[in-house]
Tab-separated table of C-alpha atoms in Angstrom:
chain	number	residue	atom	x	y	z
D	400	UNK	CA	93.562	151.228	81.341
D	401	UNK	CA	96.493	149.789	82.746
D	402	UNK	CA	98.457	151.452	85.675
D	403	UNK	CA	102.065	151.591	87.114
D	404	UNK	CA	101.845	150.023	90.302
D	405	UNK	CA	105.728	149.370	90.868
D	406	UNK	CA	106.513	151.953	93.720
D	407	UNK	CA	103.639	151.781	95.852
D	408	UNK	CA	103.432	151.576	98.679
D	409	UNK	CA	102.300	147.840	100.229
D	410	UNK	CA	98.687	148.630	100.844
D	411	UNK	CA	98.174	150.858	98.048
D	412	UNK	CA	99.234	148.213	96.022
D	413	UNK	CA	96.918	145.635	97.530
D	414	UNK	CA	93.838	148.502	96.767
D	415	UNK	CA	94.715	148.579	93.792
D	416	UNK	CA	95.396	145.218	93.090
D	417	UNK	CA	91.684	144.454	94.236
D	418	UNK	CA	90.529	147.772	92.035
D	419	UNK	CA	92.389	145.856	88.962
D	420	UNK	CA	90.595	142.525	89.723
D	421	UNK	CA	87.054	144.306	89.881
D	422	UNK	CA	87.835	146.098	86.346
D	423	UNK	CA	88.985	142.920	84.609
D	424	UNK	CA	85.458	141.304	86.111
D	425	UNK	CA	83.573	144.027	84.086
D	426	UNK	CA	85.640	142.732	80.816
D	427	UNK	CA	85.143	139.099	81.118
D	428	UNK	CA	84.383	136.154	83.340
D	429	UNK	CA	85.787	136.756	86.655
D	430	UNK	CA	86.730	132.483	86.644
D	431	UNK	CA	88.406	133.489	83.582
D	432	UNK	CA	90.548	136.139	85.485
D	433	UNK	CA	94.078	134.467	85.718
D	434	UNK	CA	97.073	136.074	88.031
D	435	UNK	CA	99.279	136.697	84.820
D	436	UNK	CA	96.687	139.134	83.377
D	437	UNK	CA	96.361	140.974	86.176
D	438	UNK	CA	99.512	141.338	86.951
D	439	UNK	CA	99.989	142.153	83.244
D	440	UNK	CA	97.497	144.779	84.097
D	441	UNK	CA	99.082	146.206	86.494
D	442	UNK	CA	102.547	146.433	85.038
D	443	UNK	CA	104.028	143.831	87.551
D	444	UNK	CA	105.667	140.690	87.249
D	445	UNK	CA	103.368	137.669	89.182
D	446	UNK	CA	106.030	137.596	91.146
D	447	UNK	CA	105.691	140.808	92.346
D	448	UNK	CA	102.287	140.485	93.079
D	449	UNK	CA	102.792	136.770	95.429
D	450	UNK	CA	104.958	139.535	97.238
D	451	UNK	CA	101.536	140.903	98.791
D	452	UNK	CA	98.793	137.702	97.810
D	453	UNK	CA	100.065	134.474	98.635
D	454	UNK	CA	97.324	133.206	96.512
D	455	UNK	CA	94.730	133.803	93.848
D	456	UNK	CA	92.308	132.797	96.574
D	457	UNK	CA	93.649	135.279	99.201
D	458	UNK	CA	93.396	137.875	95.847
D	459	UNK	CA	89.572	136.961	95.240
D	460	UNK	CA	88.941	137.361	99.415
D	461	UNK	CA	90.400	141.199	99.338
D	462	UNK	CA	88.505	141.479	96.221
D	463	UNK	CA	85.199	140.179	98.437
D	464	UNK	CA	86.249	142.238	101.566
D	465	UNK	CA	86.905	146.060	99.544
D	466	UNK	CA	83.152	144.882	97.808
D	467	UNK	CA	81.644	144.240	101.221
D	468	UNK	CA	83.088	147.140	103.039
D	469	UNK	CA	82.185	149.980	100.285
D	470	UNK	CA	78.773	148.559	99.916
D	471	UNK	CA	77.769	148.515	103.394
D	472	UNK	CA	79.433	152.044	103.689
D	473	UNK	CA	76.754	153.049	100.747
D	474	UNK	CA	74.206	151.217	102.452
D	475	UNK	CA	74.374	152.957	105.586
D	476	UNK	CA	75.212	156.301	104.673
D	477	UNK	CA	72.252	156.412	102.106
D	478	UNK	CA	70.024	155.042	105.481
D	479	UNK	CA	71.513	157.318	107.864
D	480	UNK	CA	70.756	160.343	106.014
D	481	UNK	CA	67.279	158.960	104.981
D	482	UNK	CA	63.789	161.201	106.775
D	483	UNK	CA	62.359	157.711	107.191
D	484	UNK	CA	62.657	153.763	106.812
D	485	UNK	CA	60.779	153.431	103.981
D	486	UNK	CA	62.745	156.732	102.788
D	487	UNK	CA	65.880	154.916	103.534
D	488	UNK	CA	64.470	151.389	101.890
D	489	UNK	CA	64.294	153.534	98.716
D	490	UNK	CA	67.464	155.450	99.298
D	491	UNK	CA	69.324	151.961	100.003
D	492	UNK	CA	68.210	150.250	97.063
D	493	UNK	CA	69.260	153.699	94.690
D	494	UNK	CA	72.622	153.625	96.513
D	495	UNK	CA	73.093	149.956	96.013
D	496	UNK	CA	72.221	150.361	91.739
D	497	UNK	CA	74.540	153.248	91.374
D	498	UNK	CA	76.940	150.988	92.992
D	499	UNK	CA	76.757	148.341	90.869
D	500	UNK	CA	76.640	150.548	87.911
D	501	UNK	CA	80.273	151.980	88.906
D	502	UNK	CA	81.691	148.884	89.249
D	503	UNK	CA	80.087	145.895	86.675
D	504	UNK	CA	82.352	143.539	87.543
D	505	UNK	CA	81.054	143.142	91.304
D	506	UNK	CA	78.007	141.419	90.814
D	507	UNK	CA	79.469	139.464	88.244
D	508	UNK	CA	82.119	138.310	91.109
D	509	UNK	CA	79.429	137.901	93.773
D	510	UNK	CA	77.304	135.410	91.449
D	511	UNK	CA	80.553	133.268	90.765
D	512	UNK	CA	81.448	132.693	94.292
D	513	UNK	CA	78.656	131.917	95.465
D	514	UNK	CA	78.110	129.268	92.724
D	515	UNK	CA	81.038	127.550	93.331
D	516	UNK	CA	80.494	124.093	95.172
D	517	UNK	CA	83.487	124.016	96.712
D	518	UNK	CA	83.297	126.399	99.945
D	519	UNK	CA	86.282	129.018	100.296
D	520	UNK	CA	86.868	131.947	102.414
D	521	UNK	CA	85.886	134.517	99.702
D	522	UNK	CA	82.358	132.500	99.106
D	523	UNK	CA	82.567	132.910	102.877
D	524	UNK	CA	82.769	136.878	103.167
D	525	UNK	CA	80.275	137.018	100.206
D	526	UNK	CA	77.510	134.869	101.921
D	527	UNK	CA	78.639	137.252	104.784
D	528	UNK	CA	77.558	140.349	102.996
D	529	UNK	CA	74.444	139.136	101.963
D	530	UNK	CA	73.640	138.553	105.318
D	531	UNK	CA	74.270	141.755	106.893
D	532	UNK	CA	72.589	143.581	104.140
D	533	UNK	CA	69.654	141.092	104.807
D	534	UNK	CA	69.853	142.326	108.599
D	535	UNK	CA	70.299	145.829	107.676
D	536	UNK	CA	66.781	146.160	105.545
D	537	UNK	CA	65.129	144.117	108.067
D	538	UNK	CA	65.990	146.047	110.496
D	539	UNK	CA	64.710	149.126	108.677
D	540	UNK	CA	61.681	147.415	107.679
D	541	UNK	CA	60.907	146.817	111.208
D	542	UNK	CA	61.807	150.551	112.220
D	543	UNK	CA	58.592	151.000	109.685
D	544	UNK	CA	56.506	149.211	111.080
D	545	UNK	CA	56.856	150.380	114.282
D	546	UNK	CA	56.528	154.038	113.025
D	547	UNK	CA	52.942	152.984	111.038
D	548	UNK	CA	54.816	153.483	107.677
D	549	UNK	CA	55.069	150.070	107.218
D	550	UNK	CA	52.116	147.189	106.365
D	551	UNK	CA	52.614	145.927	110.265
D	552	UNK	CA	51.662	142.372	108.665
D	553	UNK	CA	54.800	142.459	106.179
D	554	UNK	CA	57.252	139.604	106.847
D	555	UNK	CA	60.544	141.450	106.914
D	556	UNK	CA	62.436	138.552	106.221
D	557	UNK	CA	60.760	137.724	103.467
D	558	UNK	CA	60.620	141.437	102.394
D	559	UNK	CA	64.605	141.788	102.418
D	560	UNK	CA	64.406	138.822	100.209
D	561	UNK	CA	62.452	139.988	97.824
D	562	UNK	CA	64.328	143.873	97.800
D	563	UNK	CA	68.224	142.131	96.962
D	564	UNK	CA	66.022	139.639	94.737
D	565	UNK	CA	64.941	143.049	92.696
D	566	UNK	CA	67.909	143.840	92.680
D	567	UNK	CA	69.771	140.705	91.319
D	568	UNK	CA	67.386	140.569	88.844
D	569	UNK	CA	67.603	144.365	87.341
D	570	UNK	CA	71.488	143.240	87.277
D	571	UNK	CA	71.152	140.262	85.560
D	572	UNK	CA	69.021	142.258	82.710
D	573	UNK	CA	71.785	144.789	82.731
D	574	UNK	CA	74.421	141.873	82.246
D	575	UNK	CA	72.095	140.355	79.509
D	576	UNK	CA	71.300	143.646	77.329
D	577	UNK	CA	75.263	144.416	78.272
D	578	UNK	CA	73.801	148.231	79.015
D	579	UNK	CA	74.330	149.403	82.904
D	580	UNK	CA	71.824	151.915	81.698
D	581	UNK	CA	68.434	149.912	81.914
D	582	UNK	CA	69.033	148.841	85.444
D	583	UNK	CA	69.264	152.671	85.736
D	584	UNK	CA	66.069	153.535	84.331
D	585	UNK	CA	64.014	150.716	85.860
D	586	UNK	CA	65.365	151.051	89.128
D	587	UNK	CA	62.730	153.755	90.451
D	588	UNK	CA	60.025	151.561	88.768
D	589	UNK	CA	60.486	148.680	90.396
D	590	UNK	CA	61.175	150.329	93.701
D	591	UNK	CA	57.660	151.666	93.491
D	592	UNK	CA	55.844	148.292	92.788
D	593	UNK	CA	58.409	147.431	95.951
D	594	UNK	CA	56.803	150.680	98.140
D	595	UNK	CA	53.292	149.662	97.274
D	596	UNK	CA	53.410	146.192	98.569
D	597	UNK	CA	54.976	147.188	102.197
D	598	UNK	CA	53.567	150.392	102.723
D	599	UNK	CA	50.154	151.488	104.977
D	600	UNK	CA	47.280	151.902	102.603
D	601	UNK	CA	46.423	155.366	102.685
């Protein structure tokens, strides 16, 4: 759907700019994703839209920051309002595939930066990400073990690992079957196979 971006305001139009960029990523290969189409997109001229990006690379870092900054905000509101950690753990990982079912295009993005060999400051905010989400479930994974919820032999690092690696890989099904919908069903599936392997044996 293509909007009419030519009064806003500066920062609206850098939101949605980035908003544009993720929507096009759902469509088609985010490398693929030239300046001209989304300024096309947006009803500008490219001109228009150097006015606020000096560069595509400066485009795909916003795009990285707005992606970092909503998920986290998911990520911690689903844990803050969680009765537990392993609650939370389960309320994370829901939170994070509803995300990622609202927006296609991000993990699509996330998986091209952070294959490309040259480094760049949007590979840098996504490596970023992945890192504080990495610190984030450790941290609640730690909270559980401390509590007795939590297997007090389970590695948390290696436990974080293996929750974004669930993750990734319900996502790259998704991508395959091109349906958001079987990461959907799955999700609760998988997190239970997840629960099992961390929790106290009752």
């Amino acid at each position: 759907m293509q909007v009419n971006s030519k009064h806003l305001p500066a920062d609206e139009r850098r939101t949605v700019t980035v908003e544009t960029v993720v929507e096009l990523a759902a469509e088609q290969n985010p490398s693929d994703i030239t300046t001209a189409a989304i300024a096309r997109k947006m009803n500008l001229t490219q001109g228009a839209l150097f006015r606020h990006f000096p560069s595509k690379d400066a485009i795909w870092q916003a795009v990285m920051e707005w992606v970092a900054e909503r998920l986290m905000a998911r990520v911690d509101q689903a844990a803050d309002t969680a009765a537990s950690p392993l609650a939370a753990l389960e309320a994370v990982f829901m939170a994070h595939i509803e995300f990622v079912s609202a927006h296609p295009g991000v993990p699509r993005m996330l998986f091209g930066e952070l294959q490309r060999p040259a480094d760049s400051l949007p590979k840098r905010v996504a490596r970023t990400l992945i890192r504080r989400y990495a610190e984030r479930l450790s941290g609640l994974i730690e909270a559980g073990k401390t509590c007795g919820e939590l297997d007090a032999r389970v590695n948390a690092g290696a436990a974080s690992t293996l929750f974004i690696g669930m993750i990734q890989g319900l996502v790259m099904q998704s991508m395959l079957a091109g349906n958001t919908r079987h990461m959907q069903v799955e999700a609760p599936n998988v997190f239970e196979i997840y629960r099992r392997g961390i929790e106290v044996a009752r």
